[in-house]
Every structure is written in C-alpha cells, then in structure tokens.
PDB file of C-alpha atoms and ligand atoms in Angstrom:
ATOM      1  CA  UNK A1245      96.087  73.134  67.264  1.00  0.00           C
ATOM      2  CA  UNK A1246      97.656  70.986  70.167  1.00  0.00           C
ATOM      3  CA  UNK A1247      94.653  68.525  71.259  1.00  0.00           C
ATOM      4  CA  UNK A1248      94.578  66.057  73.924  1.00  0.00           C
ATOM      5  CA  UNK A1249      92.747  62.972  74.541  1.00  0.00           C
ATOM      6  CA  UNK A1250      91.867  62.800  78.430  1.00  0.00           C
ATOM      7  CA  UNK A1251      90.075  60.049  79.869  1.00  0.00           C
ATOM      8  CA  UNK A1252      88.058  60.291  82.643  1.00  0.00           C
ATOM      9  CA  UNK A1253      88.728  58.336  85.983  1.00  0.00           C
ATOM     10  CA  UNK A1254      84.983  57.680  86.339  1.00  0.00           C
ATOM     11  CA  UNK A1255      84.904  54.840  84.185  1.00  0.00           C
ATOM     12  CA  UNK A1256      88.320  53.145  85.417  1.00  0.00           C
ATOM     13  CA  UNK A1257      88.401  50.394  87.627  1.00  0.00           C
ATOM     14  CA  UNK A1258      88.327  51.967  91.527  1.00  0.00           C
ATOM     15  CA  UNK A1259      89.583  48.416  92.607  1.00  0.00           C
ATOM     16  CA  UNK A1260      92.517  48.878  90.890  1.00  0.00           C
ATOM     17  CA  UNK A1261      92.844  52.781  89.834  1.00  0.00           C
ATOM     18  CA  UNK A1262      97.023  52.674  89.701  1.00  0.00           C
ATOM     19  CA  UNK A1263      96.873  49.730  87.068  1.00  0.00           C
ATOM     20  CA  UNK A1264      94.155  51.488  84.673  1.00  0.00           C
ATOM     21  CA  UNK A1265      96.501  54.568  85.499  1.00  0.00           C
ATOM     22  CA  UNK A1266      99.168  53.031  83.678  1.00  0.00           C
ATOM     23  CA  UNK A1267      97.417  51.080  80.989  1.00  0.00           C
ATOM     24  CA  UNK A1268      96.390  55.135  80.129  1.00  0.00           C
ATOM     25  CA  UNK A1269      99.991  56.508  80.364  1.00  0.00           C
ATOM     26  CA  UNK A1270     100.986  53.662  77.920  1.00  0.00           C
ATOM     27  CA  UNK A1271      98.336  54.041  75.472  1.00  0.00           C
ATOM     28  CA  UNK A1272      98.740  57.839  74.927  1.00  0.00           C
ATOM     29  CA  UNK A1273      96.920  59.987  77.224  1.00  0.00           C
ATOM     30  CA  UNK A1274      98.015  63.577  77.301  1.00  0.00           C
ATOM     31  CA  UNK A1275      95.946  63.751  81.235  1.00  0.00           C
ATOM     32  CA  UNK A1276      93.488  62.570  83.223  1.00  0.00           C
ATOM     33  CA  UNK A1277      90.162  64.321  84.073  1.00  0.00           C
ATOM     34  CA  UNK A1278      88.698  63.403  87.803  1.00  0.00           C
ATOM     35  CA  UNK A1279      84.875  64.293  88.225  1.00  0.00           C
ATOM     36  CA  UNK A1280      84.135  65.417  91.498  1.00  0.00           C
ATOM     37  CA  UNK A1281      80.399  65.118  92.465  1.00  0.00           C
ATOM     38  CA  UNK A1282      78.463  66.256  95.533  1.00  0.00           C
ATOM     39  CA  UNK A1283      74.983  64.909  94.905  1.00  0.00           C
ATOM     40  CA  UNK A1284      73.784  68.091  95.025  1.00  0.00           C
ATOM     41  CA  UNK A1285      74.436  70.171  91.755  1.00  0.00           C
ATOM     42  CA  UNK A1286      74.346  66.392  89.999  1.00  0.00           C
ATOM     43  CA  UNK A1287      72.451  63.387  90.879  1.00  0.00           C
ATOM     44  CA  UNK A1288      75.077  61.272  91.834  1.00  0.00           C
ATOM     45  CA  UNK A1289      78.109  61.190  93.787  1.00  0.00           C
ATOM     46  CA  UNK A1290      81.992  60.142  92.591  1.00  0.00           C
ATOM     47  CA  UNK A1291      84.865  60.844  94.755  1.00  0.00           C
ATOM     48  CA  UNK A1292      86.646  64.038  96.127  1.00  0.00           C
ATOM     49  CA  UNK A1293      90.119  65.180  97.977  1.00  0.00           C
ATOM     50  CA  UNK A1294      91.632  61.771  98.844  1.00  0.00           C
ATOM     51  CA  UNK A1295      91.434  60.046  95.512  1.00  0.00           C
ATOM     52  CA  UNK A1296      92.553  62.458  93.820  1.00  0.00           C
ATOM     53  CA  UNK A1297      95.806  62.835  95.851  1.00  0.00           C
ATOM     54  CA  UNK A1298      96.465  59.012  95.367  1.00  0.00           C
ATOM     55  CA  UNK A1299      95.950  59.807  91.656  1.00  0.00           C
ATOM     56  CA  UNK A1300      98.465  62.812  92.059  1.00  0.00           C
ATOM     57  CA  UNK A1301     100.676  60.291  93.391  1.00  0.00           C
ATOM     58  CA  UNK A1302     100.319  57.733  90.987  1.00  0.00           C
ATOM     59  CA  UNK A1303     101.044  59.598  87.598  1.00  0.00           C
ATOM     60  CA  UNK A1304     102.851  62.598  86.449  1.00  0.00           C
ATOM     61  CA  UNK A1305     100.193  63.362  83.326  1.00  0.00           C
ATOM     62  CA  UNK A1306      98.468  66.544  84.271  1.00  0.00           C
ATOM     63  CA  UNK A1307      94.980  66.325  86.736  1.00  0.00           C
ATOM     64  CA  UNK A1308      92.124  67.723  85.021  1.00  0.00           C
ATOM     65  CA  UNK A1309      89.265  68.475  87.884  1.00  0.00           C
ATOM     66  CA  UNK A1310      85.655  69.100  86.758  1.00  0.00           C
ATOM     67  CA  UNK A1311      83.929  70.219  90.079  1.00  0.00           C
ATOM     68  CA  UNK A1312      80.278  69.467  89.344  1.00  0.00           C
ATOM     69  CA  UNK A1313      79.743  71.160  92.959  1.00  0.00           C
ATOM     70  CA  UNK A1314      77.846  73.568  94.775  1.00  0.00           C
ATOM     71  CA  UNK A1315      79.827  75.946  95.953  1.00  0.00           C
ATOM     72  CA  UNK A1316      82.996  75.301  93.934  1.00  0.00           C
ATOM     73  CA  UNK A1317      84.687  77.828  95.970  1.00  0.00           C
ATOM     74  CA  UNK A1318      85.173  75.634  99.084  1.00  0.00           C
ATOM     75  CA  UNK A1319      88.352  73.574  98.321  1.00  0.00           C
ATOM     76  CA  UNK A1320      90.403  75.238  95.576  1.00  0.00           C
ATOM     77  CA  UNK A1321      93.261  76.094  97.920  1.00  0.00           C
ATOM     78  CA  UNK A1322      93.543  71.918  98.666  1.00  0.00           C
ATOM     79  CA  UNK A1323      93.301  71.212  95.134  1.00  0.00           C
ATOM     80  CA  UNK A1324      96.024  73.889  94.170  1.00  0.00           C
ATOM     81  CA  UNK A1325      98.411  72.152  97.356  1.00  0.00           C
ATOM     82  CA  UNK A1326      97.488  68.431  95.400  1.00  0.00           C
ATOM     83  CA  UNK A1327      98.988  69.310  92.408  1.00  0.00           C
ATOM     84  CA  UNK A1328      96.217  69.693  90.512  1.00  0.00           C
ATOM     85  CA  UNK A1329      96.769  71.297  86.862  1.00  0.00           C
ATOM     86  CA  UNK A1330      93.139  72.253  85.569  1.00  0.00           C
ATOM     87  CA  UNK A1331      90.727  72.773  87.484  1.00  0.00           C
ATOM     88  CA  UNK A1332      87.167  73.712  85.971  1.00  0.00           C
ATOM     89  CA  UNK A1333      83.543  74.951  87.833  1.00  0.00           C
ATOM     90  CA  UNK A1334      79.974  75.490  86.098  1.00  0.00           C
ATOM     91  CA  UNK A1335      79.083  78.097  85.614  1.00  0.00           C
ATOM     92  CA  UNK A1336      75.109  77.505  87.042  1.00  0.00           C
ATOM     93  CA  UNK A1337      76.689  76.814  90.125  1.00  0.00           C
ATOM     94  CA  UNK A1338      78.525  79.958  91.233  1.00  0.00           C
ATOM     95  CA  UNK A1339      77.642  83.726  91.171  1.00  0.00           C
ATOM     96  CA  UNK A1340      80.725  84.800  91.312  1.00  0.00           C
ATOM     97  CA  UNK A1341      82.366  83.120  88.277  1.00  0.00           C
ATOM     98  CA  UNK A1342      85.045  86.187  87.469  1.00  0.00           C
ATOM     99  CA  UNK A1343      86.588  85.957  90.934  1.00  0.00           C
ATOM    100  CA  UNK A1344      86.361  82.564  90.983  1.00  0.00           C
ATOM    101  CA  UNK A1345      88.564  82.492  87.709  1.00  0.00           C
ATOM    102  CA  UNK A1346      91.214  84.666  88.981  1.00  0.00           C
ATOM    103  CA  UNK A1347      91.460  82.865  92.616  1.00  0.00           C
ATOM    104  CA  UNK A1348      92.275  79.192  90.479  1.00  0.00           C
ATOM    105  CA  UNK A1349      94.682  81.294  88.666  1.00  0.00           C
ATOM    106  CA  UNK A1350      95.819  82.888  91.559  1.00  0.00           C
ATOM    107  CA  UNK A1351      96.982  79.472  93.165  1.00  0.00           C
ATOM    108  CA  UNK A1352      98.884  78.319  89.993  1.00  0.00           C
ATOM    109  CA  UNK A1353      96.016  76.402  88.108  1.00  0.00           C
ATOM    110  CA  UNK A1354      94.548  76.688  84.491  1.00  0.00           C
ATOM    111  CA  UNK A1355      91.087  77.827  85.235  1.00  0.00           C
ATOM    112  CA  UNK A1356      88.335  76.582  83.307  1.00  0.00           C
ATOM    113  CA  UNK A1357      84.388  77.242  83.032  1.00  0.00           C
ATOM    114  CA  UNK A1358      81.769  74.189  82.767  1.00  0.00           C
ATOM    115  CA  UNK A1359      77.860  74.571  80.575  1.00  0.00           C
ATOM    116  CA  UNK A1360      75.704  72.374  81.229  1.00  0.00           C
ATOM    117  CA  UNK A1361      73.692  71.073  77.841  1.00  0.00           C
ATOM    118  CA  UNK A1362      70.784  73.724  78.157  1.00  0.00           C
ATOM    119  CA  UNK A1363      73.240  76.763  79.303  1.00  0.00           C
ATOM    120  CA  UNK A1364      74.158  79.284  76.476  1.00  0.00           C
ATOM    121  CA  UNK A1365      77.621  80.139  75.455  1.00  0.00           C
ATOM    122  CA  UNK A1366      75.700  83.855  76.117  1.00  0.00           C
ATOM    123  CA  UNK A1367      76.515  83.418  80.063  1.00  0.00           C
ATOM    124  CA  UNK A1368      80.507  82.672  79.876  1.00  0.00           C
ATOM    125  CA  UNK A1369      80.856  85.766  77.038  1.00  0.00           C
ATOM    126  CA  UNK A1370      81.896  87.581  79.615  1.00  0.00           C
ATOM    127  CA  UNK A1371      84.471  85.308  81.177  1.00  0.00           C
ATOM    128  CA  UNK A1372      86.323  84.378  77.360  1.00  0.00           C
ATOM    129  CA  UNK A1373      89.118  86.461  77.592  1.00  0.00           C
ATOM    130  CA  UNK A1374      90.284  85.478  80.788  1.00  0.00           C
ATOM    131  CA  UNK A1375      89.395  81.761  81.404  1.00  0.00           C
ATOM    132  CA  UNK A1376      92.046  79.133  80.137  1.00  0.00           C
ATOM    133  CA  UNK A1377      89.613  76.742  78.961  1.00  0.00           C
ATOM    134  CA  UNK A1378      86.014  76.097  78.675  1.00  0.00           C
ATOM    135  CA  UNK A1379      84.521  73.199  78.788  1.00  0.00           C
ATOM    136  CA  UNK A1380      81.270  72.145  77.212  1.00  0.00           C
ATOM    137  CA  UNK A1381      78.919  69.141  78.644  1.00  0.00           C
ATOM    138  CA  UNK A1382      77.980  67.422  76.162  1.00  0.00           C
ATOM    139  CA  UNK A1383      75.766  65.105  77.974  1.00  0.00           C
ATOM    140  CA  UNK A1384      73.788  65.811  81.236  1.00  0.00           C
ATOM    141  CA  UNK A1385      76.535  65.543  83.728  1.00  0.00           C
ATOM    142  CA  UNK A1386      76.109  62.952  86.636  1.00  0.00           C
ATOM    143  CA  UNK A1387      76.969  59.820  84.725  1.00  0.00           C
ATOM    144  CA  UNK A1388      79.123  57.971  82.210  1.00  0.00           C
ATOM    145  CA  UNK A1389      77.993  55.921  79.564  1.00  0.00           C
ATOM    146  CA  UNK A1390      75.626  58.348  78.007  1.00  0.00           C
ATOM    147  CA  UNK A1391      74.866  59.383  74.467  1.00  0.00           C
ATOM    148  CA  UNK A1392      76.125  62.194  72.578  1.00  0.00           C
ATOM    149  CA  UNK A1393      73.499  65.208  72.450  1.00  0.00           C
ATOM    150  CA  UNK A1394      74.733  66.569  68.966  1.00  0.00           C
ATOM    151  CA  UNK A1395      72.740  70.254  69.617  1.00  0.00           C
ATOM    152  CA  UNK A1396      76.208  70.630  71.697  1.00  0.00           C
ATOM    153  CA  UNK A1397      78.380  71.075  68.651  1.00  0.00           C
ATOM    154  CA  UNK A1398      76.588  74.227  68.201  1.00  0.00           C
ATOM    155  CA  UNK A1399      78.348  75.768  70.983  1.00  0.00           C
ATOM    156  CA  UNK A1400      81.884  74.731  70.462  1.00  0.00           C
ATOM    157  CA  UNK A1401      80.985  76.289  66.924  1.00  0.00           C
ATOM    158  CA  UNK A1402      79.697  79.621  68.566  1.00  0.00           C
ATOM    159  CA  UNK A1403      83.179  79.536  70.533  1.00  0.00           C
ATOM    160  CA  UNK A1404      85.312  78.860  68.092  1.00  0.00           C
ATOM    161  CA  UNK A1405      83.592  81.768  65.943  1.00  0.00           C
ATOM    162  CA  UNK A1406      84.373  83.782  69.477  1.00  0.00           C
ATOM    163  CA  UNK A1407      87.846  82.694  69.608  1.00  0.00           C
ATOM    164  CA  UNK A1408      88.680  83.631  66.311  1.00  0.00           C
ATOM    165  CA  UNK A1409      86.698  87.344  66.029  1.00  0.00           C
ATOM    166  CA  UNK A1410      88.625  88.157  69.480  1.00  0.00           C
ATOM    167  CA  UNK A1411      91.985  86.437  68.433  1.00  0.00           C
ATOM    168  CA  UNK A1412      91.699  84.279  71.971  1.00  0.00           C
ATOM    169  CA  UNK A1413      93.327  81.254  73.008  1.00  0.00           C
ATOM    170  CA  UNK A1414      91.323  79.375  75.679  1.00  0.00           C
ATOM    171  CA  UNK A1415      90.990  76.113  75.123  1.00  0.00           C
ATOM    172  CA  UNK A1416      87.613  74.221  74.121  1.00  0.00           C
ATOM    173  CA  UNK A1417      86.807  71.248  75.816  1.00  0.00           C
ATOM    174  CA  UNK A1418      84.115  68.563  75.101  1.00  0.00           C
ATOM    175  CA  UNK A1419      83.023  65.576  78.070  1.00  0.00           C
ATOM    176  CA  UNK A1420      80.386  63.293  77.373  1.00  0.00           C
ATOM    177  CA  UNK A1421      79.713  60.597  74.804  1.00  0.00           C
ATOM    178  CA  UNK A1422      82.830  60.741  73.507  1.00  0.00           C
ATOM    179  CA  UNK A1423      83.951  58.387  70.594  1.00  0.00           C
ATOM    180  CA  UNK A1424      85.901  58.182  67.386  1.00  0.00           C
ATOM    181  CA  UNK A1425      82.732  59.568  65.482  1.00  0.00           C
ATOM    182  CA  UNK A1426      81.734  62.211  68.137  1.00  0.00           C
ATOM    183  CA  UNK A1427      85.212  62.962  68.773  1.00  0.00           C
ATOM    184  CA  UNK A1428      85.449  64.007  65.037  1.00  0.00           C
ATOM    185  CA  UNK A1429      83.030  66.246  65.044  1.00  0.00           C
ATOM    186  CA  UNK A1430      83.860  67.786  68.205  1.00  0.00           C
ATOM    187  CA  UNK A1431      87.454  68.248  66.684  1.00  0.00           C
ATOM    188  CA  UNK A1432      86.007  69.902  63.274  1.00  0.00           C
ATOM    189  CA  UNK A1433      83.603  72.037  65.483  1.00  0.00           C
ATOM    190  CA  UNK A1434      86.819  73.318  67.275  1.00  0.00           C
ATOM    191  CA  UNK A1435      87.395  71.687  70.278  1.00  0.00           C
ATOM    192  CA  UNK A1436      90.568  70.826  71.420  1.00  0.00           C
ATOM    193  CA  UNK A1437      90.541  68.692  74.399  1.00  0.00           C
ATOM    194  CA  UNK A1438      88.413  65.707  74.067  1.00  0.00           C
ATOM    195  CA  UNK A1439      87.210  63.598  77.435  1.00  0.00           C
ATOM    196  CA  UNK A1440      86.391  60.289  77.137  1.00  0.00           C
ATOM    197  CA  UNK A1441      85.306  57.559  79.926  1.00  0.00           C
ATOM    198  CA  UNK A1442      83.569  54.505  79.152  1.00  0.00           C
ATOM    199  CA  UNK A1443      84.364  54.326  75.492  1.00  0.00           C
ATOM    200  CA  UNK A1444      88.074  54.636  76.299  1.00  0.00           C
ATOM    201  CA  UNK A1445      88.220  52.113  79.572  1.00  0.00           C
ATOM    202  CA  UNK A1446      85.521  49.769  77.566  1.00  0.00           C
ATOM    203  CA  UNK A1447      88.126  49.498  74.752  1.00  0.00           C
ATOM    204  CA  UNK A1448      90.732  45.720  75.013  1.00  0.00           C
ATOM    205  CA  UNK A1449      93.003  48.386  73.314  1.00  0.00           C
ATOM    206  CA  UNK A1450      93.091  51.790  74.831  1.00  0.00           C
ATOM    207  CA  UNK A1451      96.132  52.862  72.635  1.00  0.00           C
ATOM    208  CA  UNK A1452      94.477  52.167  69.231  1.00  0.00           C
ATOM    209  CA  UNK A1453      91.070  54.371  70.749  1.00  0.00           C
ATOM    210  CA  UNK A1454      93.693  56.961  71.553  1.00  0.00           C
ATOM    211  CA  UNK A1455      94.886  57.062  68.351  1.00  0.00           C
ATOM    212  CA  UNK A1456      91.921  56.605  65.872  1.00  0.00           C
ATOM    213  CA  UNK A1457      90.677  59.902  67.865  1.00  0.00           C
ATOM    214  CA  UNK A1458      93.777  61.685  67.061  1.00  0.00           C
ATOM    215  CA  UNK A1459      93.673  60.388  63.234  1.00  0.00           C
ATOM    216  CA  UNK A1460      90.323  61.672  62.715  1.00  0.00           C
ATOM    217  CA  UNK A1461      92.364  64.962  63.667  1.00  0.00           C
ATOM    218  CA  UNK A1462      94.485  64.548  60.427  1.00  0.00           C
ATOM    219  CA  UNK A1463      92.305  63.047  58.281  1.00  0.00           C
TER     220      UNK A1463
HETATM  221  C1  LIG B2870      79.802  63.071  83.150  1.00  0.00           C
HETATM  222  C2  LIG B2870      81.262  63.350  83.404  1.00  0.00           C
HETATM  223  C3  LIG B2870      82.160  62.782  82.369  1.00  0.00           C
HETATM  224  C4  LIG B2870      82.046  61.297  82.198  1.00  0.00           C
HETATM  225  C5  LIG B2870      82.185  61.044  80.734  1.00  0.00           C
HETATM  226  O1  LIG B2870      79.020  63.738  84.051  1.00  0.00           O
HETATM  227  O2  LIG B2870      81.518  64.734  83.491  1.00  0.00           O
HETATM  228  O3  LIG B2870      83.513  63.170  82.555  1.00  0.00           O
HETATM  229  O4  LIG B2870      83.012  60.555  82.883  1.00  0.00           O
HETATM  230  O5  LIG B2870      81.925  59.712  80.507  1.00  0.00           O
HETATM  231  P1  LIG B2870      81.572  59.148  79.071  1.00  0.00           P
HETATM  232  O6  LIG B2870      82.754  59.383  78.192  1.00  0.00           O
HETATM  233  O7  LIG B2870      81.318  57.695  79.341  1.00  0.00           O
HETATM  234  O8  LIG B2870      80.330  59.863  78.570  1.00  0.00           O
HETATM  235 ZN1  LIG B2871      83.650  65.515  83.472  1.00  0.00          ZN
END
C-alpha cells in the first residue's frame, strides 16, 4: 500500500514558509496538507487563497487542502486554477456532499471527504465508492498540537473493513496527533496517508521523523 507522510503547513514557520518548505522536500515528504479555516465551522482561523498560491509556487510536492469551511462550495474553481491536487470538505458542513464530490473531480482534483471525531463512518457510506480519499480527524479540528483521541482508530478500521468487502480504493487519511506511535497504529488500522504538524516541524531532524513513521510501516 503506497503511504505518504504529509505535514501540515499549520505548524511551519509563517515568517519563513519557503525555508520550512524545503527543509520538508529534503527530509522526505510525499506533500503538503494546507488547513484552511473560516472561524466559523472551527474555532479558529489559518489562512486561505493567497498562501496557498505562494505555497503552489514554492514546491512541486502535491497541495493537500482540508477546507474546514462553511460552505466548502464557494472557492473550488480557484483552488482547481492554483494547482491544487487534493482537495477535501467535511462532511457536517455541506448537504450536498455527492455533487460536491463530482464538481472537485470535475475540475481535475482528487476529492476527498473530512469526519469530524464524533461523526460516524455511517454518513460517508454512501459517498465510498466515488470519493478518492477520506480523511478521518483524529483530533477536534481547529488546532495543532493536540492529543491523539484513540476511539478514532475505530473508524479507519470500519473503512478498511469497507474497502476490502467492496474491493475499493480510496484512500484513508488520518490528521491529528500524529507521531511515530500514533502513526503506527493508524498505519495497522489501514490508513494510508498520515498528516502530521507539530510533531514533524517540532522535530531538529525532520528526515529521521519522516522515516521512523515509514519504518513502523515495515516493521
Ligand atoms: C487540525 C488540523 C491539522 C493539524 C494537525 O485541525 O486539521 O492538520 O495541523 O496538527 P498536529 O499534527 O499538530 O495535531
Ligand atoms: Zn488538517
């Protein structure tokens, strides 16, 4: 199974985003993942549009948006024209998830579908065969820096049970409190794509946290 360690802008140094950029690129990082956050469907509010074109600009690694919006509908045509590669939504925060799917598609993007930590795999059933990823919170969003909640495994289980009885290939993803323990758990749950902000950026040596959470992987 092809997994990717992606660490998440939120934790990098704003002040000097192109050298944390590259310190990433060097130490193994299969893409980025950019948080975008209105204040409004989470407490707190990150950055939006412009950043993440000066990102686009500054690295060819693939752009992994997480819209933790209201109304994720609003932009996706400006994030398709960015260059953005993933783009992903929650689920709570949109009633028409389906369409919303096949519009990302539509414009050339992998689309992907967000849970928050009390939201069942039950509401994205019927969205599995046709998302590209999904991605589970694993952590209540809003923040970096925050400990694991471990009850989340149980859904990455529950989807990889899905993926298999179905014979699907979406892609599970995992964001918050992610570390070499949690990421090996994650990883023997069934996830693929593992997120990581402060733990990677809080590291002297990002290329040895890279790589322990790929080993755990093999071992
Ligand atoms: C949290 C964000 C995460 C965050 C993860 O709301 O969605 O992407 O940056 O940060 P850590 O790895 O520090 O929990
Ligand atoms: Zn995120």
């Amino acid at each position: 199974m092809r997994v990717w360690v992606l660490p998440s802008l939120l934790s990098a140094d704003f002040l000097h985003l192109s050298k944390d950029i590259k310190t990433m690129e060097q130490a193994g990082a299969d893409a980025f993942h950019l948080d975008v956050m209105d204040g409004q469907f989470v407490p707190n509010i990150s950055y939006g549009l412009p950043v993440i074109r000066a990102v686009r600009s500054a690295t060819d690694l693939p752009l992994d948006v997480h819209l933790m919006t209201e109304n994720p509908e609003q932009f996706i045509d400006e994030y398709a024209r960015i260059g953005v590669d993933m783009l992903s939504f929650h689920i709570e925060a949109t009633h028409h998830a389906h369409s919303l799917v096949k519009s990302i598609q539509d414009k050339g993007m992998r689309a992907g579908v967000a849970l928050n930590p009390q939201t069942p795999v039950s509401s994205v059933e019927h969205l599995v065969g046709d998302v590209d990823f999904i991605l589970i919170m694993s952590v209540n969003p809003g923040f970096g820096g925050q400990s694991f909640i471990s009850h989340c495994l149980d859904k990455v289980h529950k989807l990889t049970q899905i993926k298999n009885e179905y014979n699907l290939t979406f892609d599970i993803e995992v964001d918050g409190g992610i570390n070499d323990d949690t990421a090996k758990q994650c990883l023997a749950a069934g996830a693929n794509l593992l997120v990581s902000g402060s733990h990677l950026f809080n590291t002297d040596n990002a290329e040895n946290a890279i790589t322990m959470m790929r080993d755990v992987n093999e071992s």
